[in-house]
CSV table of N, CA and C in Angstrom, one decimal:
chain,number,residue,atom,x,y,z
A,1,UNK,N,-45.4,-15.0,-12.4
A,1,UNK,CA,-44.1,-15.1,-11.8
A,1,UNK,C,-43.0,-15.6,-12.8
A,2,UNK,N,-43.7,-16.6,-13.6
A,2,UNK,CA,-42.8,-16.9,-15.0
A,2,UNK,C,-42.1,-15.9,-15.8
A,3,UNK,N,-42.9,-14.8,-16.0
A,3,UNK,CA,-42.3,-13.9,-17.0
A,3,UNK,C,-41.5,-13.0,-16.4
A,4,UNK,N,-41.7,-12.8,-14.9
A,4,UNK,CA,-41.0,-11.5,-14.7
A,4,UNK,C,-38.8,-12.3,-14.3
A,5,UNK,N,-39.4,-13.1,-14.0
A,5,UNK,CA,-37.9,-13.7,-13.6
A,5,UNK,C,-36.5,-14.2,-14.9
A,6,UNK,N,-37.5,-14.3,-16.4
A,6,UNK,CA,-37.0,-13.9,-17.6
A,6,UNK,C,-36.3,-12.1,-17.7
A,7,UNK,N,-37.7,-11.2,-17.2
A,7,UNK,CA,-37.5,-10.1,-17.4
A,7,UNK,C,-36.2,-9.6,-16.8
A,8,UNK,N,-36.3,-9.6,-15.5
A,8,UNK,CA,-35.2,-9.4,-14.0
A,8,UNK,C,-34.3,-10.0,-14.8
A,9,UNK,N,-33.9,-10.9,-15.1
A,9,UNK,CA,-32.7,-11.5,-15.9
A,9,UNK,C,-31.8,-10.4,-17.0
A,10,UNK,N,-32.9,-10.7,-17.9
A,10,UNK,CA,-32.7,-9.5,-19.4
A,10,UNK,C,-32.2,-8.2,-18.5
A,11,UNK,N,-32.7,-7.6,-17.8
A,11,UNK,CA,-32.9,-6.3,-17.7
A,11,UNK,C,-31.5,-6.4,-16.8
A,12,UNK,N,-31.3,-7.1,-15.9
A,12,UNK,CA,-29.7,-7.4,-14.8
A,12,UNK,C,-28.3,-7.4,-15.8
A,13,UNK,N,-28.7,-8.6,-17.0
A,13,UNK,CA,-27.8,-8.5,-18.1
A,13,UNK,C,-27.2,-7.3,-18.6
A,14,UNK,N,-28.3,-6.6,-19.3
A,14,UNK,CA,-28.4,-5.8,-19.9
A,14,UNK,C,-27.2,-4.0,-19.3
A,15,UNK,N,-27.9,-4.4,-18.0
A,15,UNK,CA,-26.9,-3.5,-17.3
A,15,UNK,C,-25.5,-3.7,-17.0
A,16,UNK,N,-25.2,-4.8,-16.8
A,16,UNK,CA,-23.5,-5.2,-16.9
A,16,UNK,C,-22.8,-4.8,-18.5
A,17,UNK,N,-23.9,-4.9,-19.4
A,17,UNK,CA,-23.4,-5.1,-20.5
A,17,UNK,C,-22.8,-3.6,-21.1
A,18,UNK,N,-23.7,-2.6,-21.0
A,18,UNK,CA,-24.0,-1.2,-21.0
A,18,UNK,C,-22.9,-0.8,-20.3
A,19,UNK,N,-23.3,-0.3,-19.0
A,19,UNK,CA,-22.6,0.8,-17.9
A,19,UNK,C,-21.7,0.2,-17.5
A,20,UNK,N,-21.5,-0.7,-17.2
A,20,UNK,CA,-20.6,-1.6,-16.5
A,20,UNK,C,-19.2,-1.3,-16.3
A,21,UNK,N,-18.5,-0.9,-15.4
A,21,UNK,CA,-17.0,-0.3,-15.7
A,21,UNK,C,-16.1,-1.3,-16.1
A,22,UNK,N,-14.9,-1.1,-16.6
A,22,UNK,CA,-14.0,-1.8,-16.4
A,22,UNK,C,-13.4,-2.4,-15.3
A,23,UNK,N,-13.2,-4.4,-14.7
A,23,UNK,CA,-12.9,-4.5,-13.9
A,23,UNK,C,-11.6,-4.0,-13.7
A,24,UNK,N,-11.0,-3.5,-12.3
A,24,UNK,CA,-9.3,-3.1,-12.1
A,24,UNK,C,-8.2,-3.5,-12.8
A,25,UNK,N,-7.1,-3.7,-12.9
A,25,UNK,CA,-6.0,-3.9,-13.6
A,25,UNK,C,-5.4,-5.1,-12.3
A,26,UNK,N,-5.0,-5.6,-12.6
A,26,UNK,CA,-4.5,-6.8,-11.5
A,26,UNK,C,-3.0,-5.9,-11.2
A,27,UNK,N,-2.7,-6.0,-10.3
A,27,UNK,CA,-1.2,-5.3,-9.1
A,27,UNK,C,-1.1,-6.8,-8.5
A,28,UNK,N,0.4,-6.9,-8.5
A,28,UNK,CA,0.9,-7.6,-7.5
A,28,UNK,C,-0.3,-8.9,-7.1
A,29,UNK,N,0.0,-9.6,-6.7
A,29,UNK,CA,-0.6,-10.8,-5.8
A,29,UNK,C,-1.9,-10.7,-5.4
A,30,UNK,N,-2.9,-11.9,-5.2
A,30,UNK,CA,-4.4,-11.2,-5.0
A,30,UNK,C,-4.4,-10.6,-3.4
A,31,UNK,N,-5.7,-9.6,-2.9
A,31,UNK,CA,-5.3,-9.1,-1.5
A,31,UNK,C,-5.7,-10.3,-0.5
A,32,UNK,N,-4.7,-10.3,0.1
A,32,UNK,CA,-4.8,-11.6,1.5
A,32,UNK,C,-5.7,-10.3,2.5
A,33,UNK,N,-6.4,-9.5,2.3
A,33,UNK,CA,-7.5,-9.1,3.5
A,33,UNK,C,-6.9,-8.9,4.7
A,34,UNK,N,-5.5,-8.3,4.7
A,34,UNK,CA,-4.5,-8.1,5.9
A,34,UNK,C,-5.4,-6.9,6.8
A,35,UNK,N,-5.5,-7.0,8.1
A,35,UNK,CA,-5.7,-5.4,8.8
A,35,UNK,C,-4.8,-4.0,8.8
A,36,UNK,N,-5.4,-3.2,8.3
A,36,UNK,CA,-4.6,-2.0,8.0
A,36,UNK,C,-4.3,-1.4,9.2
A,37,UNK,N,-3.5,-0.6,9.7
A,37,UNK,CA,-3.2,0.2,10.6
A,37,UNK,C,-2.4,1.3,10.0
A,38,UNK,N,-2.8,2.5,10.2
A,38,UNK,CA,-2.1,3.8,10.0
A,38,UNK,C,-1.4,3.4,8.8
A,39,UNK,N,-2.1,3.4,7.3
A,39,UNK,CA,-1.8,3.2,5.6
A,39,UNK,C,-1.1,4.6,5.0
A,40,UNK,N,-1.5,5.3,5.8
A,40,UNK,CA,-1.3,6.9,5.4
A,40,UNK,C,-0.4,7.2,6.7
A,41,UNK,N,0.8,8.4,6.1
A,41,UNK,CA,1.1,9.3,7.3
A,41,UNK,C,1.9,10.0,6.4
A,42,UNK,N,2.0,11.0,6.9
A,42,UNK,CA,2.7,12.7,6.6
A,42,UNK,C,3.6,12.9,7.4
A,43,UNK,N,4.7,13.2,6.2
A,43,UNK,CA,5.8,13.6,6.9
A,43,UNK,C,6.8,15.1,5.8
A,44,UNK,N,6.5,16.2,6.3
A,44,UNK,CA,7.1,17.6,5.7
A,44,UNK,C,6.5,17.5,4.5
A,45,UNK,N,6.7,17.0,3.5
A,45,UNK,CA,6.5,17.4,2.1
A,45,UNK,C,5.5,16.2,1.4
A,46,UNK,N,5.6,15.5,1.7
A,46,UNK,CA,5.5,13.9,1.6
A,46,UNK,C,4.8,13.6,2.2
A,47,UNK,N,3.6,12.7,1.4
A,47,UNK,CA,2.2,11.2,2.5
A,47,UNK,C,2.9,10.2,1.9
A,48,UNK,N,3.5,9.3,2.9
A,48,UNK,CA,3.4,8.1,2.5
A,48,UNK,C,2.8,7.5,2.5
A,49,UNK,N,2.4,6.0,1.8
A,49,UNK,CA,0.9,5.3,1.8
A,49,UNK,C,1.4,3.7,1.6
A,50,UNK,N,0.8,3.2,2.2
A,50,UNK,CA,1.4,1.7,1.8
A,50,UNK,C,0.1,1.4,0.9
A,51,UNK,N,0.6,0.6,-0.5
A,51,UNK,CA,0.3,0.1,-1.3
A,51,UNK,C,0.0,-1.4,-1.4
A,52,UNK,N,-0.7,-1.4,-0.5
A,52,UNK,CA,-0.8,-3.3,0.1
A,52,UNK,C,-0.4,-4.3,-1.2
A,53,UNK,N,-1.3,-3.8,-2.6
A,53,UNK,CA,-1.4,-4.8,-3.6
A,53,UNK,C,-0.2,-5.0,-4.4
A,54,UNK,N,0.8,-3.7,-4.5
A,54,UNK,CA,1.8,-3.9,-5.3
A,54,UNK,C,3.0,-4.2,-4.5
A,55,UNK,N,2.7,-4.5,-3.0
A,55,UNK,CA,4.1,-4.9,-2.0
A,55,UNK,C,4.9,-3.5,-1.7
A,56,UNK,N,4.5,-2.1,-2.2
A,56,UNK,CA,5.4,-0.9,-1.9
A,56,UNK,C,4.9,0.0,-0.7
A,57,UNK,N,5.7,1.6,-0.5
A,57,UNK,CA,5.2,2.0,-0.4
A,57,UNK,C,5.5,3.6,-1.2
A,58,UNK,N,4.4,3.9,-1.2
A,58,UNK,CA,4.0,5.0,-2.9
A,58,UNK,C,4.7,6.7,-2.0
A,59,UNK,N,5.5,7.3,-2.1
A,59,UNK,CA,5.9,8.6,-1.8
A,59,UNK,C,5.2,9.6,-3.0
A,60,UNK,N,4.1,10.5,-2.1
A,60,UNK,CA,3.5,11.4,-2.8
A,60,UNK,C,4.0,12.5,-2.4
A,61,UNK,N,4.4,13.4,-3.6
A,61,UNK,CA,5.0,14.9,-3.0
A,61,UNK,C,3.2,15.9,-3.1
A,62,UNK,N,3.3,16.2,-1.5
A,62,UNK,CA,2.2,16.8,-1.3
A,62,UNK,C,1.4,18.1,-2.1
A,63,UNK,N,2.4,18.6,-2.9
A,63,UNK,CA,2.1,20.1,-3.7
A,63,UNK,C,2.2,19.4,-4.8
A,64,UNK,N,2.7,18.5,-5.5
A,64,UNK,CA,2.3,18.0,-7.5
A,64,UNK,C,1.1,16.9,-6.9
A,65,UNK,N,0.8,15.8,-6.0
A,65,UNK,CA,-0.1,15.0,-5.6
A,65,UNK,C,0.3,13.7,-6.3
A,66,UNK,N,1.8,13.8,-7.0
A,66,UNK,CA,2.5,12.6,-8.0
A,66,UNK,C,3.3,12.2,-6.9
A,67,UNK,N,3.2,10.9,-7.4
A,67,UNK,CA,4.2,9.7,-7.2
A,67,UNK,C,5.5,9.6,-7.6
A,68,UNK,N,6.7,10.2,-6.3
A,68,UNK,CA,7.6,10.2,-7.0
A,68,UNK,C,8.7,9.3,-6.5
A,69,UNK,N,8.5,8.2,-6.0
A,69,UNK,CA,9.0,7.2,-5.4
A,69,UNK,C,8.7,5.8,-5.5
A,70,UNK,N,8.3,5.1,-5.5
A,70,UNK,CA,7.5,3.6,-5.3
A,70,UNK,C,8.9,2.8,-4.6
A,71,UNK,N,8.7,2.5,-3.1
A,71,UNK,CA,9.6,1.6,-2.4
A,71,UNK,C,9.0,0.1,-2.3
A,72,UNK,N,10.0,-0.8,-2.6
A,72,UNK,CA,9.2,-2.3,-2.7
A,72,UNK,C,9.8,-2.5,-0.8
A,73,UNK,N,9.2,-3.0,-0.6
A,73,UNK,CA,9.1,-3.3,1.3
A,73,UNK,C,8.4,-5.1,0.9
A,74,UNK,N,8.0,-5.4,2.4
A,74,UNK,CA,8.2,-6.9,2.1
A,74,UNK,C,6.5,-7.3,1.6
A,75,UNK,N,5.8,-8.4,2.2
A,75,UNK,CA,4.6,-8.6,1.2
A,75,UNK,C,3.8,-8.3,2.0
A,76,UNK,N,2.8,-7.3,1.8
A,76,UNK,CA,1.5,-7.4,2.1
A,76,UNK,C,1.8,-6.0,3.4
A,77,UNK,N,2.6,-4.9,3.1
A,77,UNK,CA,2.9,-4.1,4.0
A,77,UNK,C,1.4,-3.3,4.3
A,78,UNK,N,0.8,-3.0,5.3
A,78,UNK,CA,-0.3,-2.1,6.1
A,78,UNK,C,-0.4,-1.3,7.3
A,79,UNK,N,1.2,-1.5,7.7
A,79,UNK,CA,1.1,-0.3,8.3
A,79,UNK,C,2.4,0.3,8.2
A,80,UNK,N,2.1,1.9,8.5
A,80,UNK,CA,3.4,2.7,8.4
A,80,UNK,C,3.5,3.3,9.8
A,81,UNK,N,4.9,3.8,10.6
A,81,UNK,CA,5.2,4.8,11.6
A,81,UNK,C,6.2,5.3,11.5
A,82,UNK,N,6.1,6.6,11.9
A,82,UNK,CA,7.5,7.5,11.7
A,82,UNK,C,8.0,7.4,12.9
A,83,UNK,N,9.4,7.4,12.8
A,83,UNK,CA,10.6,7.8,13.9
A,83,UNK,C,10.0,8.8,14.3
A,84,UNK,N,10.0,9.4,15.4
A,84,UNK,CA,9.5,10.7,16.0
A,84,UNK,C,10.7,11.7,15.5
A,85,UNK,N,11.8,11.6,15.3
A,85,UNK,CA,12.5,12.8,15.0
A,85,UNK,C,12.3,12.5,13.3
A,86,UNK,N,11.7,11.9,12.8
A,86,UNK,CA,11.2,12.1,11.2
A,86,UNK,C,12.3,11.7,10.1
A,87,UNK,N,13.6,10.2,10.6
A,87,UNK,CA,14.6,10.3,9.7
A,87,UNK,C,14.4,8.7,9.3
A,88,UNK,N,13.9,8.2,9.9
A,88,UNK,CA,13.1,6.8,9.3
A,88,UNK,C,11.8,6.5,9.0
A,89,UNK,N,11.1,5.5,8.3
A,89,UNK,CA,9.8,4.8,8.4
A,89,UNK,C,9.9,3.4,8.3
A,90,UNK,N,8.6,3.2,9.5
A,90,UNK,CA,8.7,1.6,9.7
A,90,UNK,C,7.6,1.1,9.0
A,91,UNK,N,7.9,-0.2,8.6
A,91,UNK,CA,6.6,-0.8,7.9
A,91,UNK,C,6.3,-2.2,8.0
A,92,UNK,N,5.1,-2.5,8.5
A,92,UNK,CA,4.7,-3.4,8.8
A,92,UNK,C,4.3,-4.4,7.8
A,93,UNK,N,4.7,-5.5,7.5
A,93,UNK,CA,4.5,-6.1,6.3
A,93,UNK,C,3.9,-7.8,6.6
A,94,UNK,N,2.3,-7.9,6.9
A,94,UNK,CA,1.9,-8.6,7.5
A,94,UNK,C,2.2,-10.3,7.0
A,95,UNK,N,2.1,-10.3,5.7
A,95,UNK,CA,2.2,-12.1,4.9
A,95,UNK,C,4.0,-12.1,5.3
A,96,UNK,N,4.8,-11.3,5.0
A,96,UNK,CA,6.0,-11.6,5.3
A,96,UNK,C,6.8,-11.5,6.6
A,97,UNK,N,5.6,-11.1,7.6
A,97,UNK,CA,6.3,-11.3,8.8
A,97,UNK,C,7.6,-9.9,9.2
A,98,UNK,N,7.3,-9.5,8.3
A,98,UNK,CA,8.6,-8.4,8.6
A,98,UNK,C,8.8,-7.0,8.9
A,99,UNK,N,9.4,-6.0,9.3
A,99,UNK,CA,9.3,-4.3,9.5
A,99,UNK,C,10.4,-4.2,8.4
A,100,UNK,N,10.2,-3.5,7.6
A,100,UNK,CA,10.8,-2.8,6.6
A,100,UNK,C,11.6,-1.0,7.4
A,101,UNK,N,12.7,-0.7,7.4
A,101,UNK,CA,13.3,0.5,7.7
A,101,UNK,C,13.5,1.4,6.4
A,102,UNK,N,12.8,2.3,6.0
A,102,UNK,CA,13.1,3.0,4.8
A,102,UNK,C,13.9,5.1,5.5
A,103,UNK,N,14.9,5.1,5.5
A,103,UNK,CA,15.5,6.3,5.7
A,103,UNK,C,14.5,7.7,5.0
A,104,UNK,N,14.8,8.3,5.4
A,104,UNK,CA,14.0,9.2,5.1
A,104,UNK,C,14.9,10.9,5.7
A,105,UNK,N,16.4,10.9,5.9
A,105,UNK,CA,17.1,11.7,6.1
A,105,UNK,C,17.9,12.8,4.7
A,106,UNK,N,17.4,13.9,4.7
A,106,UNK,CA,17.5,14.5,3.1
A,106,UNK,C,18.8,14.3,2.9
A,107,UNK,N,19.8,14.5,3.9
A,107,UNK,CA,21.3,14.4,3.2
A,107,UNK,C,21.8,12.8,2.8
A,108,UNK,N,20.9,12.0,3.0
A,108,UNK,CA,21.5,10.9,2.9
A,108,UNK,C,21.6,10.0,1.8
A,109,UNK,N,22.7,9.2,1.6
A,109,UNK,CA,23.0,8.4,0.4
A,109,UNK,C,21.3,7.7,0.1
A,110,UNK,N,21.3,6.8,1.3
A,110,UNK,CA,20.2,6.1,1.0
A,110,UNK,C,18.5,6.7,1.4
A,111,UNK,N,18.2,8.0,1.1
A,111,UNK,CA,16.7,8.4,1.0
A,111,UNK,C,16.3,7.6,0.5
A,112,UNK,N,15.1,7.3,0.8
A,112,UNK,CA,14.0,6.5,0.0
A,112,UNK,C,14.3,5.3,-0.1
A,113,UNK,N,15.1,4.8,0.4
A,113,UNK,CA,15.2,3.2,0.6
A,113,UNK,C,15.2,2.1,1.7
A,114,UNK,N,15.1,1.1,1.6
A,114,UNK,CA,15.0,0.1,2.8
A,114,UNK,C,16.6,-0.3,3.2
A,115,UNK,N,16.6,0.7,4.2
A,115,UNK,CA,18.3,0.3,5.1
A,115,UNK,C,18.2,-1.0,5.9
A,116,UNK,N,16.9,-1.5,6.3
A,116,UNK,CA,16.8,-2.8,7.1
A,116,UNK,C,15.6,-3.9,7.2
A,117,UNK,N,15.4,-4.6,7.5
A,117,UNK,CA,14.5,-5.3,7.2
A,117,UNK,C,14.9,-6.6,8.4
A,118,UNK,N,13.6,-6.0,9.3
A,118,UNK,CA,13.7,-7.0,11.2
A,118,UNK,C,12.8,-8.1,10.8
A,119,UNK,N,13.3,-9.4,11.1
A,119,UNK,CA,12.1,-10.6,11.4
A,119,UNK,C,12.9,-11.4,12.1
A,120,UNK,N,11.7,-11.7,12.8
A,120,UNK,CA,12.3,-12.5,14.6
A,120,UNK,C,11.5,-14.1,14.0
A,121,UNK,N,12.9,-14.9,13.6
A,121,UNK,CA,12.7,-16.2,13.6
A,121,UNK,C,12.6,-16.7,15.0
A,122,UNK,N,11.7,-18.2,15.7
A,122,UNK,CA,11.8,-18.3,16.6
A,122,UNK,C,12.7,-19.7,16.2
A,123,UNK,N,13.6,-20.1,16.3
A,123,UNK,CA,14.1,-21.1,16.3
A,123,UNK,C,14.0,-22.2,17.0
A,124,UNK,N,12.9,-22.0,17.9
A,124,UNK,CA,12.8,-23.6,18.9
A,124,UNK,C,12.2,-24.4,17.9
């Protein structure tokens, strides 16, 4: 029993040492383990995705598969919904308590940005 729990050791080592990948790159703040709801959604050309770790959310153009947007929204956003007529997105941003409004209307000054940002203080 003595020798093998030397071995198990050596040989456990040995594999971190070797194959072992690189740990990730640190993003944004460590994850608070928030519940996701609807992280993804499609809309015409565009998935948008909330990016829990970097606070954004990532606009991929569906035909290059690049990132051609990064919207900062509030902390720890995981979920997204579209306006049914498809000229806003809401975002649920769970550590900060808040819905993010990012426009999403082609003619408009502000595409791709956050027009509003709702949080219901309760003041009692």
């Amino acid at each position: 029993m003595r020798i093998l729990v030397p071995a198990c050791v050596f040989l456990l080592g040995s594999c971190f040492a070797i194959g072992a990948p690189a740990a990730p790159a640190k993003v944004g703040h460590p994850s608070f383990l928030s519940p996701h709801s609807k992280p993804v959604v499609l809309n015409g050309h565009y998935v948008f995705v909330a990016n829990t770790p970097a606070d954004t959310v990532d606009v991929i153009d569906r035909e290059t598969r690049k990132i051609v947007r990064r919207i900062s929204v509030g902390v720890d956003p995981v979920g997204l919904a579209l306006r049914p007529d498809g000229l806003e997105l809401w975002v649920s941003n769970h550590v900060s308590d808040t819905v993010s409004v990012i426009d999403l209307a082609k003619e408009s000054a502000t595409r791709f940005h956050v027009v509003a940002t709702i949080q219901d203080i309760d003041s009692r």
